[in-house]
PDB file of C-alpha atoms in Angstrom:
ATOM      1  CA  UNK A  18       6.832  21.689 -15.450  1.00  0.00           C
ATOM      2  CA  UNK A  19       3.260  21.960 -16.701  1.00  0.00           C
ATOM      3  CA  UNK A  20       4.306  24.487 -19.362  1.00  0.00           C
ATOM      4  CA  UNK A  21       7.184  22.268 -20.498  1.00  0.00           C
ATOM      5  CA  UNK A  22       4.941  19.194 -20.671  1.00  0.00           C
ATOM      6  CA  UNK A  23       2.338  21.114 -22.680  1.00  0.00           C
ATOM      7  CA  UNK A  24       4.973  22.445 -25.059  1.00  0.00           C
ATOM      8  CA  UNK A  25       6.255  18.904 -25.602  1.00  0.00           C
ATOM      9  CA  UNK A  26       2.772  17.893 -26.709  1.00  0.00           C
ATOM     10  CA  UNK A  27       2.497  20.880 -29.042  1.00  0.00           C
ATOM     11  CA  UNK A  28       5.874  20.076 -30.620  1.00  0.00           C
ATOM     12  CA  UNK A  29       4.697  16.509 -31.194  1.00  0.00           C
ATOM     13  CA  UNK A  30       1.553  17.805 -32.935  1.00  0.00           C
ATOM     14  CA  UNK A  31       3.718  20.018 -35.148  1.00  0.00           C
ATOM     15  CA  UNK A  32       6.015  17.105 -35.971  1.00  0.00           C
ATOM     16  CA  UNK A  33       3.122  14.764 -36.832  1.00  0.00           C
ATOM     17  CA  UNK A  34       1.363  17.403 -38.932  1.00  0.00           C
ATOM     18  CA  UNK A  35       4.552  18.184 -40.840  1.00  0.00           C
ATOM     19  CA  UNK A  36       5.124  14.493 -41.591  1.00  0.00           C
ATOM     20  CA  UNK A  37       1.600  14.249 -43.009  1.00  0.00           C
ATOM     21  CA  UNK A  38       2.179  17.457 -44.981  1.00  0.00           C
ATOM     22  CA  UNK A  39       5.392  16.068 -46.513  1.00  0.00           C
ATOM     23  CA  UNK A  40       3.494  12.971 -47.668  1.00  0.00           C
ATOM     24  CA  UNK A  41       0.633  15.012 -49.138  1.00  0.00           C
ATOM     25  CA  UNK A  42       3.148  17.286 -50.871  1.00  0.00           C
ATOM     26  CA  UNK A  43       4.355  14.335 -52.941  1.00  0.00           C
ATOM     27  CA  UNK A  44       0.974  14.193 -54.655  1.00  0.00           C
ATOM     28  CA  UNK A  45      -0.519  17.663 -54.273  1.00  0.00           C
ATOM     29  CA  UNK A  46       1.343  20.913 -54.741  1.00  0.00           C
ATOM     30  CA  UNK A  47       0.399  23.381 -51.991  1.00  0.00           C
ATOM     31  CA  UNK A  48       1.845  26.931 -51.976  1.00  0.00           C
ATOM     32  CA  UNK A  49       4.287  27.245 -49.074  1.00  0.00           C
ATOM     33  CA  UNK A  50       2.607  30.292 -47.425  1.00  0.00           C
ATOM     34  CA  UNK A  51      -0.771  28.556 -47.553  1.00  0.00           C
ATOM     35  CA  UNK A  52       0.747  25.336 -46.188  1.00  0.00           C
ATOM     36  CA  UNK A  53       2.266  27.258 -43.288  1.00  0.00           C
ATOM     37  CA  UNK A  54      -1.079  28.844 -42.410  1.00  0.00           C
ATOM     38  CA  UNK A  55      -2.889  25.502 -42.629  1.00  0.00           C
ATOM     39  CA  UNK A  56      -0.316  23.714 -40.459  1.00  0.00           C
ATOM     40  CA  UNK A  57      -0.362  26.395 -37.768  1.00  0.00           C
ATOM     41  CA  UNK A  58      -4.176  26.475 -37.829  1.00  0.00           C
ATOM     42  CA  UNK A  59      -4.469  22.684 -37.547  1.00  0.00           C
ATOM     43  CA  UNK A  60      -1.960  22.473 -34.690  1.00  0.00           C
ATOM     44  CA  UNK A  61      -3.646  25.351 -32.860  1.00  0.00           C
ATOM     45  CA  UNK A  62      -7.057  23.687 -33.171  1.00  0.00           C
ATOM     46  CA  UNK A  63      -5.672  20.328 -32.013  1.00  0.00           C
ATOM     47  CA  UNK A  64      -3.900  21.993 -29.083  1.00  0.00           C
ATOM     48  CA  UNK A  65      -7.071  23.732 -27.903  1.00  0.00           C
ATOM     49  CA  UNK A  66      -9.074  20.519 -28.284  1.00  0.00           C
ATOM     50  CA  UNK A  67      -6.432  18.504 -26.387  1.00  0.00           C
ATOM     51  CA  UNK A  68      -6.229  20.964 -23.497  1.00  0.00           C
ATOM     52  CA  UNK A  69     -10.005  21.105 -23.126  1.00  0.00           C
ATOM     53  CA  UNK A  70     -10.309  17.320 -23.417  1.00  0.00           C
ATOM     54  CA  UNK A  71      -7.631  16.854 -20.734  1.00  0.00           C
ATOM     55  CA  UNK A  72      -9.824  18.710 -18.233  1.00  0.00           C
ATOM     56  CA  UNK A  73     -12.817  16.445 -18.770  1.00  0.00           C
ATOM     57  CA  UNK A  74     -13.437  13.601 -16.343  1.00  0.00           C
ATOM     58  CA  UNK A  75     -14.878  10.625 -18.199  1.00  0.00           C
ATOM     59  CA  UNK A  76     -16.317   7.580 -16.467  1.00  0.00           C
ATOM     60  CA  UNK A  77     -15.964   4.206 -18.164  1.00  0.00           C
ATOM     61  CA  UNK A  78     -18.162   1.521 -16.638  1.00  0.00           C
ATOM     62  CA  UNK A  79     -17.097  -2.106 -17.078  1.00  0.00           C
ATOM     63  CA  UNK A  80     -18.936  -5.167 -15.809  1.00  0.00           C
ATOM     64  CA  UNK A  81     -16.613  -8.053 -14.929  1.00  0.00           C
ATOM     65  CA  UNK A  82     -18.182 -11.543 -14.879  1.00  0.00           C
ATOM     66  CA  UNK A  83     -17.663 -12.869 -11.329  1.00  0.00           C
ATOM     67  CA  UNK A  84     -19.461 -14.664  -8.526  1.00  0.00           C
ATOM     68  CA  UNK A  85     -19.239 -11.555  -6.335  1.00  0.00           C
ATOM     69  CA  UNK A  86     -20.926  -8.173  -6.312  1.00  0.00           C
ATOM     70  CA  UNK A  87     -18.629  -5.203  -5.736  1.00  0.00           C
ATOM     71  CA  UNK A  88     -18.402  -1.647  -7.030  1.00  0.00           C
ATOM     72  CA  UNK A  89     -14.803  -0.513  -7.488  1.00  0.00           C
ATOM     73  CA  UNK A  90     -13.338   2.672  -8.955  1.00  0.00           C
ATOM     74  CA  UNK A  91      -9.922   2.513 -10.583  1.00  0.00           C
ATOM     75  CA  UNK A  92      -7.876   5.691 -10.985  1.00  0.00           C
ATOM     76  CA  UNK A  93      -4.487   5.910 -12.647  1.00  0.00           C
ATOM     77  CA  UNK A  94      -1.907   8.363 -13.949  1.00  0.00           C
ATOM     78  CA  UNK A  95      -3.408  11.492 -12.425  1.00  0.00           C
ATOM     79  CA  UNK A  96       0.020  13.194 -12.350  1.00  0.00           C
ATOM     80  CA  UNK A  97      -0.472  15.799  -9.640  1.00  0.00           C
ATOM     81  CA  UNK A  98       1.997  18.548 -10.466  1.00  0.00           C
ATOM     82  CA  UNK A  99       1.048  18.503 -14.122  1.00  0.00           C
ATOM     83  CA  UNK A 100      -2.631  18.834 -13.209  1.00  0.00           C
ATOM     84  CA  UNK A 101      -4.036  21.314 -10.740  1.00  0.00           C
ATOM     85  CA  UNK A 102      -5.228  20.748  -7.197  1.00  0.00           C
ATOM     86  CA  UNK A 103      -8.738  21.721  -8.296  1.00  0.00           C
ATOM     87  CA  UNK A 104      -8.663  18.956 -10.914  1.00  0.00           C
ATOM     88  CA  UNK A 105      -7.760  16.413  -8.230  1.00  0.00           C
ATOM     89  CA  UNK A 106     -10.624  17.705  -6.082  1.00  0.00           C
ATOM     90  CA  UNK A 107     -13.011  17.194  -9.001  1.00  0.00           C
ATOM     91  CA  UNK A 108     -11.760  13.620  -9.389  1.00  0.00           C
ATOM     92  CA  UNK A 109     -12.346  12.917  -5.695  1.00  0.00           C
ATOM     93  CA  UNK A 110     -15.840  14.446  -5.787  1.00  0.00           C
ATOM     94  CA  UNK A 111     -16.749  12.496  -8.934  1.00  0.00           C
ATOM     95  CA  UNK A 112     -15.439   9.267  -7.414  1.00  0.00           C
ATOM     96  CA  UNK A 113     -17.418   9.788  -4.209  1.00  0.00           C
ATOM     97  CA  UNK A 114     -20.571  10.407  -6.243  1.00  0.00           C
ATOM     98  CA  UNK A 115     -20.241   6.864  -7.621  1.00  0.00           C
ATOM     99  CA  UNK A 116     -20.370   5.463  -4.071  1.00  0.00           C
ATOM    100  CA  UNK A 117     -17.723   2.737  -4.593  1.00  0.00           C
ATOM    101  CA  UNK A 118     -16.793   0.133  -2.002  1.00  0.00           C
ATOM    102  CA  UNK A 119     -13.117   0.807  -2.636  1.00  0.00           C
ATOM    103  CA  UNK A 120     -10.801   2.908  -4.816  1.00  0.00           C
ATOM    104  CA  UNK A 121      -7.740   1.417  -6.507  1.00  0.00           C
ATOM    105  CA  UNK A 122      -5.018   3.796  -7.756  1.00  0.00           C
ATOM    106  CA  UNK A 123      -2.495   2.163 -10.089  1.00  0.00           C
ATOM    107  CA  UNK A 124       0.435   4.549  -9.925  1.00  0.00           C
ATOM    108  CA  UNK A 125       1.792   7.816 -11.316  1.00  0.00           C
ATOM    109  CA  UNK A 126      -0.254   9.867  -8.889  1.00  0.00           C
ATOM    110  CA  UNK A 127       2.418  12.594  -8.644  1.00  0.00           C
ATOM    111  CA  UNK A 128       4.937  14.289 -10.922  1.00  0.00           C
ATOM    112  CA  UNK A 129       6.842  16.191  -8.242  1.00  0.00           C
ATOM    113  CA  UNK A 130       6.850  16.722  -4.490  1.00  0.00           C
ATOM    114  CA  UNK A 131       6.762  20.459  -3.980  1.00  0.00           C
ATOM    115  CA  UNK A 132       4.572  22.310  -1.456  1.00  0.00           C
ATOM    116  CA  UNK A 133       1.615  22.496  -3.837  1.00  0.00           C
ATOM    117  CA  UNK A 134       1.724  18.774  -4.532  1.00  0.00           C
ATOM    118  CA  UNK A 135       1.970  17.907  -0.840  1.00  0.00           C
ATOM    119  CA  UNK A 136      -1.071  20.063  -0.052  1.00  0.00           C
ATOM    120  CA  UNK A 137      -2.957  18.366  -2.886  1.00  0.00           C
ATOM    121  CA  UNK A 138      -2.112  14.914  -1.517  1.00  0.00           C
ATOM    122  CA  UNK A 139      -3.775  15.862   1.763  1.00  0.00           C
ATOM    123  CA  UNK A 140      -7.086  16.071  -0.160  1.00  0.00           C
ATOM    124  CA  UNK A 141      -6.965  12.305  -0.626  1.00  0.00           C
ATOM    125  CA  UNK A 142      -8.370  12.029   2.899  1.00  0.00           C
ATOM    126  CA  UNK A 143     -11.683  13.125   1.391  1.00  0.00           C
ATOM    127  CA  UNK A 144     -12.334   9.823  -0.367  1.00  0.00           C
ATOM    128  CA  UNK A 145     -15.367   8.163   1.232  1.00  0.00           C
ATOM    129  CA  UNK A 146     -14.132   4.630   0.525  1.00  0.00           C
ATOM    130  CA  UNK A 147     -10.919   2.771   1.406  1.00  0.00           C
ATOM    131  CA  UNK A 148      -8.142   3.593  -1.063  1.00  0.00           C
ATOM    132  CA  UNK A 149      -5.376   1.213  -2.143  1.00  0.00           C
ATOM    133  CA  UNK A 150      -2.317   2.383  -4.057  1.00  0.00           C
ATOM    134  CA  UNK A 151       0.658   0.948  -5.944  1.00  0.00           C
ATOM    135  CA  UNK A 152       3.634   2.938  -7.179  1.00  0.00           C
ATOM    136  CA  UNK A 153       4.347   3.893 -10.768  1.00  0.00           C
ATOM    137  CA  UNK A 154       7.482   5.054 -12.532  1.00  0.00           C
ATOM    138  CA  UNK A 155       6.854   8.684 -11.587  1.00  0.00           C
ATOM    139  CA  UNK A 156       6.799   7.860  -7.878  1.00  0.00           C
ATOM    140  CA  UNK A 157      10.197   6.290  -8.475  1.00  0.00           C
ATOM    141  CA  UNK A 158      11.463   9.475 -10.146  1.00  0.00           C
ATOM    142  CA  UNK A 159      10.130  11.700  -7.369  1.00  0.00           C
ATOM    143  CA  UNK A 160      11.234   9.434  -4.524  1.00  0.00           C
ATOM    144  CA  UNK A 161       8.991   6.562  -3.459  1.00  0.00           C
ATOM    145  CA  UNK A 162       9.658   6.761   0.273  1.00  0.00           C
ATOM    146  CA  UNK A 163       8.553  10.371   0.737  1.00  0.00           C
ATOM    147  CA  UNK A 164       5.531   9.938  -1.533  1.00  0.00           C
ATOM    148  CA  UNK A 165       4.433   6.803   0.305  1.00  0.00           C
ATOM    149  CA  UNK A 166       4.811   8.554   3.654  1.00  0.00           C
ATOM    150  CA  UNK A 167       2.520  11.359   2.467  1.00  0.00           C
ATOM    151  CA  UNK A 168      -0.027   8.901   1.084  1.00  0.00           C
ATOM    152  CA  UNK A 169      -0.142   6.902   4.286  1.00  0.00           C
ATOM    153  CA  UNK A 170      -0.682  10.160   6.186  1.00  0.00           C
ATOM    154  CA  UNK A 171      -3.715  10.688   3.910  1.00  0.00           C
ATOM    155  CA  UNK A 172      -5.086   7.270   4.967  1.00  0.00           C
ATOM    156  CA  UNK A 173      -4.202   5.437   1.759  1.00  0.00           C
ATOM    157  CA  UNK A 174      -3.073   1.815   1.978  1.00  0.00           C
ATOM    158  CA  UNK A 175       0.084   1.358  -0.083  1.00  0.00           C
ATOM    159  CA  UNK A 176       0.559  -2.222  -1.249  1.00  0.00           C
ATOM    160  CA  UNK A 177       4.217  -3.041  -1.875  1.00  0.00           C
ATOM    161  CA  UNK A 178       4.538  -6.597  -3.170  1.00  0.00           C
ATOM    162  CA  UNK A 179       1.845  -7.752  -0.797  1.00  0.00           C
ATOM    163  CA  UNK A 180      -1.814  -8.733  -0.646  1.00  0.00           C
ATOM    164  CA  UNK A 181      -4.821  -7.798   1.436  1.00  0.00           C
ATOM    165  CA  UNK A 182      -8.177  -9.492   1.826  1.00  0.00           C
ATOM    166  CA  UNK A 183     -11.267  -7.321   1.601  1.00  0.00           C
ATOM    167  CA  UNK A 184     -14.312  -9.530   2.114  1.00  0.00           C
ATOM    168  CA  UNK A 185     -14.628 -11.804  -0.934  1.00  0.00           C
ATOM    169  CA  UNK A 186     -11.817  -9.930  -2.710  1.00  0.00           C
ATOM    170  CA  UNK A 187      -8.097 -10.458  -2.587  1.00  0.00           C
ATOM    171  CA  UNK A 188      -6.159  -7.346  -3.635  1.00  0.00           C
ATOM    172  CA  UNK A 189      -2.527  -7.827  -4.704  1.00  0.00           C
ATOM    173  CA  UNK A 190      -0.348  -4.752  -5.158  1.00  0.00           C
ATOM    174  CA  UNK A 191       3.126  -4.806  -6.680  1.00  0.00           C
ATOM    175  CA  UNK A 192       5.746  -2.041  -6.716  1.00  0.00           C
ATOM    176  CA  UNK A 193       6.686  -0.610 -10.085  1.00  0.00           C
ATOM    177  CA  UNK A 194       9.816  -2.303 -11.411  1.00  0.00           C
ATOM    178  CA  UNK A 195      11.879  -1.498 -14.500  1.00  0.00           C
ATOM    179  CA  UNK A 196      12.715  -5.165 -14.961  1.00  0.00           C
ATOM    180  CA  UNK A 197      10.465  -7.374 -17.052  1.00  0.00           C
ATOM    181  CA  UNK A 198       9.532 -11.012 -16.452  1.00  0.00           C
ATOM    182  CA  UNK A 199       9.249 -10.769 -12.688  1.00  0.00           C
ATOM    183  CA  UNK A 200       5.531 -10.345 -12.024  1.00  0.00           C
ATOM    184  CA  UNK A 201       4.408 -13.958 -12.296  1.00  0.00           C
ATOM    185  CA  UNK A 202       7.172 -15.201 -10.012  1.00  0.00           C
ATOM    186  CA  UNK A 203       6.559 -12.436  -7.460  1.00  0.00           C
ATOM    187  CA  UNK A 204       2.866 -13.335  -7.323  1.00  0.00           C
ATOM    188  CA  UNK A 205       3.625 -17.026  -6.836  1.00  0.00           C
ATOM    189  CA  UNK A 206       5.757 -16.100  -3.826  1.00  0.00           C
ATOM    190  CA  UNK A 207       2.754 -14.349  -2.249  1.00  0.00           C
ATOM    191  CA  UNK A 208       0.774 -17.584  -1.890  1.00  0.00           C
ATOM    192  CA  UNK A 209      -2.408 -16.419  -3.613  1.00  0.00           C
ATOM    193  CA  UNK A 210      -5.691 -17.846  -2.320  1.00  0.00           C
ATOM    194  CA  UNK A 211      -7.311 -19.152  -5.504  1.00  0.00           C
ATOM    195  CA  UNK A 212     -10.652 -19.522  -3.716  1.00  0.00           C
ATOM    196  CA  UNK A 213     -11.044 -15.736  -3.655  1.00  0.00           C
ATOM    197  CA  UNK A 214     -11.519 -13.351  -6.563  1.00  0.00           C
ATOM    198  CA  UNK A 215      -8.066 -11.857  -7.012  1.00  0.00           C
ATOM    199  CA  UNK A 216      -7.352  -8.378  -8.363  1.00  0.00           C
ATOM    200  CA  UNK A 217      -3.792  -7.447  -9.269  1.00  0.00           C
ATOM    201  CA  UNK A 218      -2.741  -3.792  -9.189  1.00  0.00           C
ATOM    202  CA  UNK A 219       0.391  -3.044 -11.205  1.00  0.00           C
ATOM    203  CA  UNK A 220       1.358   0.076 -13.103  1.00  0.00           C
ATOM    204  CA  UNK A 221       2.488  -1.353 -16.459  1.00  0.00           C
ATOM    205  CA  UNK A 222       0.333  -3.630 -18.669  1.00  0.00           C
ATOM    206  CA  UNK A 223       2.957  -6.362 -19.099  1.00  0.00           C
ATOM    207  CA  UNK A 224       3.181 -10.147 -18.728  1.00  0.00           C
ATOM    208  CA  UNK A 225      -0.590 -10.425 -19.036  1.00  0.00           C
ATOM    209  CA  UNK A 226      -0.474 -13.879 -20.621  1.00  0.00           C
ATOM    210  CA  UNK A 227       1.713 -15.202 -17.818  1.00  0.00           C
ATOM    211  CA  UNK A 228      -0.447 -13.556 -15.173  1.00  0.00           C
ATOM    212  CA  UNK A 229      -3.433 -15.533 -16.423  1.00  0.00           C
ATOM    213  CA  UNK A 230      -1.736 -18.687 -15.127  1.00  0.00           C
ATOM    214  CA  UNK A 231      -1.174 -17.415 -11.571  1.00  0.00           C
ATOM    215  CA  UNK A 232      -4.753 -17.418 -10.315  1.00  0.00           C
ATOM    216  CA  UNK A 233      -5.260 -13.695 -10.895  1.00  0.00           C
ATOM    217  CA  UNK A 234      -8.808 -12.961 -12.055  1.00  0.00           C
ATOM    218  CA  UNK A 235      -8.424  -9.301 -12.945  1.00  0.00           C
ATOM    219  CA  UNK A 236      -5.363  -7.146 -13.622  1.00  0.00           C
ATOM    220  CA  UNK A 237      -5.644  -3.350 -13.361  1.00  0.00           C
ATOM    221  CA  UNK A 238      -2.872  -1.221 -14.859  1.00  0.00           C
ATOM    222  CA  UNK A 239      -2.167   2.261 -16.198  1.00  0.00           C
ATOM    223  CA  UNK A 240       1.017   3.800 -17.609  1.00  0.00           C
ATOM    224  CA  UNK A 241       0.157   4.009 -21.310  1.00  0.00           C
ATOM    225  CA  UNK A 242      -2.424   6.839 -21.130  1.00  0.00           C
ATOM    226  CA  UNK A 243      -4.306   4.971 -23.883  1.00  0.00           C
ATOM    227  CA  UNK A 244      -1.471   5.927 -26.223  1.00  0.00           C
ATOM    228  CA  UNK A 245      -1.308   9.523 -24.947  1.00  0.00           C
ATOM    229  CA  UNK A 246      -1.701  11.452 -28.196  1.00  0.00           C
ATOM    230  CA  UNK A 247      -2.537  10.736 -31.853  1.00  0.00           C
ATOM    231  CA  UNK A 248      -0.752   9.329 -33.837  1.00  0.00           C
ATOM    232  CA  UNK A 249       1.776   8.378 -31.116  1.00  0.00           C
ATOM    233  CA  UNK A 250      -0.801   5.863 -29.859  1.00  0.00           C
ATOM    234  CA  UNK A 251       0.081   3.555 -32.753  1.00  0.00           C
ATOM    235  CA  UNK A 252       3.718   3.519 -31.618  1.00  0.00           C
ATOM    236  CA  UNK A 253       2.737   2.886 -27.995  1.00  0.00           C
ATOM    237  CA  UNK A 254       0.443   0.024 -29.038  1.00  0.00           C
ATOM    238  CA  UNK A 255       3.420  -1.714 -30.641  1.00  0.00           C
ATOM    239  CA  UNK A 256       5.116  -1.935 -27.225  1.00  0.00           C
ATOM    240  CA  UNK A 257       1.954  -2.332 -25.148  1.00  0.00           C
ATOM    241  CA  UNK A 258      -0.724  -4.246 -27.114  1.00  0.00           C
ATOM    242  CA  UNK A 259      -3.236  -3.713 -24.294  1.00  0.00           C
ATOM    243  CA  UNK A 260      -3.475   0.082 -24.028  1.00  0.00           C
ATOM    244  CA  UNK A 261      -4.914   1.232 -20.685  1.00  0.00           C
TER     245      UNK A 261
END
């Protein structure tokens, strides 16, 4: 699976580079053998850069204006099965080093449910803070019930169209759903306490304008991988204006 996913990315880099080459060729004549060498060299360099960059764990700190003081770590789209168990361990260690009060995981934690993945999920017990989770589209592909069972065994709290109160915070977690235009109504049915600072966990960054009218103070999403890969990010941004 990991090899296939990597090859898909390499093919996309080839496709994008060839499109650019075809445009340049309209204005500048480049000998075909030289063009072939340049294209292969560029794609090879981009592939190496992308693979190295994918192994880096970057921390983005954001201060949210609010009348409360809480340190929260959000994780999303880790895709265990495409990434190694050691990479997950590094994520857990890095998260613990930040000493958060809670960890919120907004879906697509797994890509499959083989023996290796199940052993990796057991490492989630090593988080030092309470962990809350909502499903993404990949949990749906793999089989939500068995994934959720494994996560609960690792002491994660899975929020499925429900809310939980954690001190001054109200955490709302919604299951991933292929249908659009359902989030706002689902939240209204949960009877949100507008006196508390409310955080919504949902996998896709959709209906954000509508969500602003429901009493939600902060929405945390994932799914888009910040556009995934250049220049595909411009296409993704057309469908999801708020890349996460």
